[in-house]
XYZ file of C-alpha atoms in Angstrom:
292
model
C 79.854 -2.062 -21.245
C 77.833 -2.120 -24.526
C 78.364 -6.046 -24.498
C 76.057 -6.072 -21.251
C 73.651 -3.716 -22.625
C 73.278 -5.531 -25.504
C 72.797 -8.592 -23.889
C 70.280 -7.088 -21.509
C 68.532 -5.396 -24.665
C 68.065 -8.502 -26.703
C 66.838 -10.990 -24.017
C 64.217 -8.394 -22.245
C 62.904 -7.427 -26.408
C 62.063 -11.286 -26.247
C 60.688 -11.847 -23.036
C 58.618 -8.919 -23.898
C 57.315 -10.125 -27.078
C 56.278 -13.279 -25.062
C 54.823 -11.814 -22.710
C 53.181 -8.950 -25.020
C 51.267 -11.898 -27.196
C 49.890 -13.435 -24.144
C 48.645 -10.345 -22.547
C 47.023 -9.069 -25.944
C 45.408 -12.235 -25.904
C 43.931 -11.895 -22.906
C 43.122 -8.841 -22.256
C 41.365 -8.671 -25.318
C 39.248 -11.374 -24.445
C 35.893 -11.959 -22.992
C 35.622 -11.628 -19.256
C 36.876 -15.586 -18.790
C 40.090 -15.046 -20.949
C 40.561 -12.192 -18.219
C 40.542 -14.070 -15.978
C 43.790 -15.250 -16.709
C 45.616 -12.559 -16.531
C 46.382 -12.549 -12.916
C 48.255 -15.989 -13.724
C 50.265 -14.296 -16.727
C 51.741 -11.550 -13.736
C 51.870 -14.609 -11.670
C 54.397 -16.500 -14.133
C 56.234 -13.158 -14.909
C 57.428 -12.565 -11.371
C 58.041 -16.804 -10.365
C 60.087 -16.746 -13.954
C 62.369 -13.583 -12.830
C 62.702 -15.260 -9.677
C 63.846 -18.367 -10.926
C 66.471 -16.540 -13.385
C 68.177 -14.226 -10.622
C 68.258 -17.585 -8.519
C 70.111 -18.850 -11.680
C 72.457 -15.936 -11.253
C 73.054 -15.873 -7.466
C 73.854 -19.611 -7.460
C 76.475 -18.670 -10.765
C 77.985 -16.140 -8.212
C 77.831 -18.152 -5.442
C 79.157 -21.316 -7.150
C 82.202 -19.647 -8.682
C 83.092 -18.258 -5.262
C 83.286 -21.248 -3.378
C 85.909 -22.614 -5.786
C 89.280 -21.726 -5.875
C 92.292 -21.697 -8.118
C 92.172 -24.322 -10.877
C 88.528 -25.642 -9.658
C 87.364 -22.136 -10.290
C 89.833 -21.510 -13.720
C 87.687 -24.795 -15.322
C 84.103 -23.337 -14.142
C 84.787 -20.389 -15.479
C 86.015 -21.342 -18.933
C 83.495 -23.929 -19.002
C 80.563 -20.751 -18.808
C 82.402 -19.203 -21.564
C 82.194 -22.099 -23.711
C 78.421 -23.213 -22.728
C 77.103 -19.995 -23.076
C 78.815 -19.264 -26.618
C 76.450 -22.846 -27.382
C 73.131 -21.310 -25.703
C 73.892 -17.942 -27.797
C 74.370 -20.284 -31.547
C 71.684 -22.387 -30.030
C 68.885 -19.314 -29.303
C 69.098 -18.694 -32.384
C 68.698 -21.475 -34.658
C 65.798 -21.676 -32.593
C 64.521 -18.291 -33.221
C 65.052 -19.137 -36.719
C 63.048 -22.347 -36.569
C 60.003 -21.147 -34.069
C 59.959 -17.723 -34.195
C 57.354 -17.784 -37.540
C 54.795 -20.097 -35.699
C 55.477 -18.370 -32.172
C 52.609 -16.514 -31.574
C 50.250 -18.777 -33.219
C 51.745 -21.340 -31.382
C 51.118 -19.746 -27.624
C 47.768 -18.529 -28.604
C 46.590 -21.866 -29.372
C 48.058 -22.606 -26.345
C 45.973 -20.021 -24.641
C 42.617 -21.077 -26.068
C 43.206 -24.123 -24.853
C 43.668 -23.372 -21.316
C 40.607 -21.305 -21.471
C 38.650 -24.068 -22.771
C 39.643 -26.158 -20.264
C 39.410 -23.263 -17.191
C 43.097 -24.081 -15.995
C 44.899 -20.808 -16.184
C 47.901 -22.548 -14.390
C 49.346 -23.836 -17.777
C 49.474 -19.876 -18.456
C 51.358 -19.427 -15.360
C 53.862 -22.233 -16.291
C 54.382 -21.196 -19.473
C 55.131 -17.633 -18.805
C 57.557 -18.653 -15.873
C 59.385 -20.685 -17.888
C 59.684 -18.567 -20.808
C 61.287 -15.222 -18.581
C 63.178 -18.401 -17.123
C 64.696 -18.918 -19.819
C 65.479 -15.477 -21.015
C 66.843 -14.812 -17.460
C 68.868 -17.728 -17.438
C 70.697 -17.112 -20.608
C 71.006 -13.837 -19.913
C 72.656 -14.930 -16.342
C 74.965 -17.644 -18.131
C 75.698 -14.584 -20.923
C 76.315 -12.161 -19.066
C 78.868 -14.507 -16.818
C 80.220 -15.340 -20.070
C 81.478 -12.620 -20.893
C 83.231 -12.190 -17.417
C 80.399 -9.811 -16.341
C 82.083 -10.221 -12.845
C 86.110 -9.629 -13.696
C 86.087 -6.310 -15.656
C 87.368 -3.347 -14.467
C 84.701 -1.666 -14.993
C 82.657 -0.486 -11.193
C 79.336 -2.906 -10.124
C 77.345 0.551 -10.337
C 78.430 0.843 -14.019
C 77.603 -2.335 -14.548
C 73.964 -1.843 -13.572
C 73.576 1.211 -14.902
C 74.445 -0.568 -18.537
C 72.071 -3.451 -17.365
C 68.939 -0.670 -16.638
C 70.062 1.463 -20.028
C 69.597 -2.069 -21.827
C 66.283 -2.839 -20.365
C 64.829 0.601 -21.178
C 66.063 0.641 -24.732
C 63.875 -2.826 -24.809
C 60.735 -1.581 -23.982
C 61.359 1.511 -25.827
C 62.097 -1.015 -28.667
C 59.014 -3.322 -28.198
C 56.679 -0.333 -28.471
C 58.207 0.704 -31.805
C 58.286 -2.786 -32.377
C 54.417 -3.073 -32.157
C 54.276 -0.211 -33.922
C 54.877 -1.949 -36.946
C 56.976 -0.456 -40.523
C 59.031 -2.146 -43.283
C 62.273 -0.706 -42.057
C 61.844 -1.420 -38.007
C 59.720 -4.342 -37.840
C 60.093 -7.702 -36.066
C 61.617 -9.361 -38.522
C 64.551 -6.784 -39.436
C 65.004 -7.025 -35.825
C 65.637 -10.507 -35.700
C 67.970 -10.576 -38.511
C 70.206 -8.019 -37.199
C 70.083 -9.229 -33.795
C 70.899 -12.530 -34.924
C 74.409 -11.579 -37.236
C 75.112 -10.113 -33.773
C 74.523 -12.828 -31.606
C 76.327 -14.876 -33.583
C 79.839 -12.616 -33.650
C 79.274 -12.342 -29.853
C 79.440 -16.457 -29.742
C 82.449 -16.119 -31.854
C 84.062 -13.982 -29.379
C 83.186 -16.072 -26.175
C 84.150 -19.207 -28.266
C 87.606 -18.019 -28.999
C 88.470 -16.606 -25.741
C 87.084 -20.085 -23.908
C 88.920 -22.084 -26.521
C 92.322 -19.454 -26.174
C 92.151 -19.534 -22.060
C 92.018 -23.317 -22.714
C 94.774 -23.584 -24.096
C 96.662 -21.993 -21.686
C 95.610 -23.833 -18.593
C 96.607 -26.763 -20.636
C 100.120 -25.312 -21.578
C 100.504 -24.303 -17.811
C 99.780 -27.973 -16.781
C 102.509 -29.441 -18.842
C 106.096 -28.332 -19.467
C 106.164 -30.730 -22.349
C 103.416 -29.228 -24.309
C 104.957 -26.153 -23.758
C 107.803 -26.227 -25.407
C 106.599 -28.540 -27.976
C 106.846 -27.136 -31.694
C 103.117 -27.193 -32.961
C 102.356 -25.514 -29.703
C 104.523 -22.873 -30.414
C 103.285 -22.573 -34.004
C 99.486 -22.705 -32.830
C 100.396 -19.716 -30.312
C 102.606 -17.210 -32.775
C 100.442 -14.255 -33.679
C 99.818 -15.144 -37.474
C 99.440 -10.614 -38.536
C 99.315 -7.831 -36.792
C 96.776 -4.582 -36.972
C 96.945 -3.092 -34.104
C 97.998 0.163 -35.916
C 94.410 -0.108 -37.473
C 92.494 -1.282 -34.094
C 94.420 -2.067 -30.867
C 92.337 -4.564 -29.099
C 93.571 -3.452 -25.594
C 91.758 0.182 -25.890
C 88.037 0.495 -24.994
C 87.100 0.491 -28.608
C 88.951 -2.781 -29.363
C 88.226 -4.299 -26.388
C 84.779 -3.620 -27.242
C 84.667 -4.977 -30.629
C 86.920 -8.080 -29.092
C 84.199 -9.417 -27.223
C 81.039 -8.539 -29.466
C 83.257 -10.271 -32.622
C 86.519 -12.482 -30.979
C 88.504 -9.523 -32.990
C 92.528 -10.095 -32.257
C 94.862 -7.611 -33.589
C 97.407 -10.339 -33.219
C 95.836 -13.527 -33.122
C 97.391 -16.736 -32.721
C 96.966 -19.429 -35.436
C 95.025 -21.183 -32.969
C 92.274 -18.200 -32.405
C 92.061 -18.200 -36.825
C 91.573 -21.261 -37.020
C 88.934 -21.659 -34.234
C 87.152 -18.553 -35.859
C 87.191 -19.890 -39.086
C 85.728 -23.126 -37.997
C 83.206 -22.000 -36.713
C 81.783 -19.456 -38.972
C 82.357 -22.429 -41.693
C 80.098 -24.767 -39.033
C 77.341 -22.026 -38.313
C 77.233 -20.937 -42.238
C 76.585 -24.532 -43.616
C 73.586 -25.028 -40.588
C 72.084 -21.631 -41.119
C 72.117 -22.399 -45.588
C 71.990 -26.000 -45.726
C 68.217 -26.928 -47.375
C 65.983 -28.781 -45.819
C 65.754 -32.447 -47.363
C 62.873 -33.173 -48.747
C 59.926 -36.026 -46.238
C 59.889 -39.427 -47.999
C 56.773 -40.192 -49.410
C 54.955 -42.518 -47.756
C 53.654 -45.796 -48.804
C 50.147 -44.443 -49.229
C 50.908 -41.167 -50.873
C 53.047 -43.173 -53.183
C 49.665 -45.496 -54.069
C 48.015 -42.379 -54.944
């Protein structure tokens, strides 16, 4: 269950923070800039409504499909939504400096121009997209196959969104120790290890439809080798208890994983390491600035 709250946590902290920069804005404003804020609610409620539409239609898809229609959809989540997680975040990295200078300008100039329904649009589509990758996450994860009870489930989902507003106030509070940015960094290292985890279970169940389809592959030699278990610490951490399981899904932890599941998980820490470090190369000079 702490996979969901997490989840839950992280994405409400950020629709939050959108929604907390625009509203500051506002209401501290003359009485035109107040005017907008009726559009701000506005966006806030079309945006949820968009994202649990998202989520029914997830559902609803997935049920109508059956056996190996459903098998694909299903691993195909897994493997999109460990991309959204690796992709959030690069984007974090890259927009989160300029964010709220870049909505504000935003702001001023929809109240220049007296149209408050760019507010509205850009608020719905910002809890849009939190929703939404919160939906696909959450599905990810196979939100709707654990054992776990639907009342359980909620209750993590409602635990998660308090803990976010409890950490946006603290948030806005401001410190050296819990502060935005220390946020984001730790956040992030998770995120990441929870896109590990979703990328070597979609890769791993795969596999196995794959194997399943073909008695050839099956018994083929590298296919054996690429499914033995390469160690084995389950005496340390079993991953079939609730703490491994646990740790399983927030990291793609095996306590005897295949040589297929290493070398997926040390592909792509190699692949995210290199993008995350690699410098920036440098703007040519233009002809101009060269003249100069």
């Amino acid at each position: 269950m702490g996979q969901v709250m997490f989840i839950v946590w992280r994405e409400s902290v950020e629709a939050l923070l959108v929604v907390g920069i625009l509203y500051a804005w506002l209401k501290n404003g003359d009485v035109g800039a107040r005017r907008g804020i009726p559009y701000l609610w506005g966006g806030v409620a079309a945006g949820v409504l968009l994202a649990a539409g998202l989520g029914a239609a997830l559902l609803g898809f997935s049920e109508l499909l059956s056996g190996d229609a459903q098998t694909w959809f299903q691993i195909a989540i897994v493997l999109i939504a460990a991309v959204l997680i690796v992709q959030m975040v690069f984007w974090m990295r890259k927009h989160g400096r300029t964010l709220k200078k870049d909505m504000e300008n935003s702001m001023q100039s929809s109240y220049q121009s007296g149209n408050w329904w760019g507010v509205f649009v850009l608020v719905m589509l910002a809890i849009a997209r939190e929703g939404s990758e919160t939906a696909v996450f959450l599905y990810g994860i196979g939100l709707g196959q654990q054992d776990a009870s639907t009342a359980s489930l909620v209750l993590a989902g409602v635990i998660g969104f308090g803990l976010a507003f409890l950490t946006f106030y603290l948030l806005q509070l401001g410190g050296k120790i819990f502060s935005w940015r220390r946020f984001f960094q730790v956040t992030e290292v998770i995120l990441l290890l929870l896109a590990a985890g979703l990328l070597v279970t979609g890769v791993e169940k795969l596999f196995d439809v794959i194997l399943e389809s073909s008695d050839m592959l099956a018994s083929a030699n590298w296919t054996m080798t690429l499914t033995a278990p390469v160690w084995d610490t389950s005496m340390l951490l079993d991953d079939s208890t609730t703490l491994g399981s646990l740790v399983s899904t927030l990291t793609g932890y095996r306590a005897r994983p295949a040589l297929l599941s290493v070398i997926v998980y040390v592909v792509y820490w190699a692949v995210v390491c290199s993008a995350l470090y690699r410098k920036p190369q440098p703007q040519p000079k233009s002809k101009r600035q060269e003249a100069v």
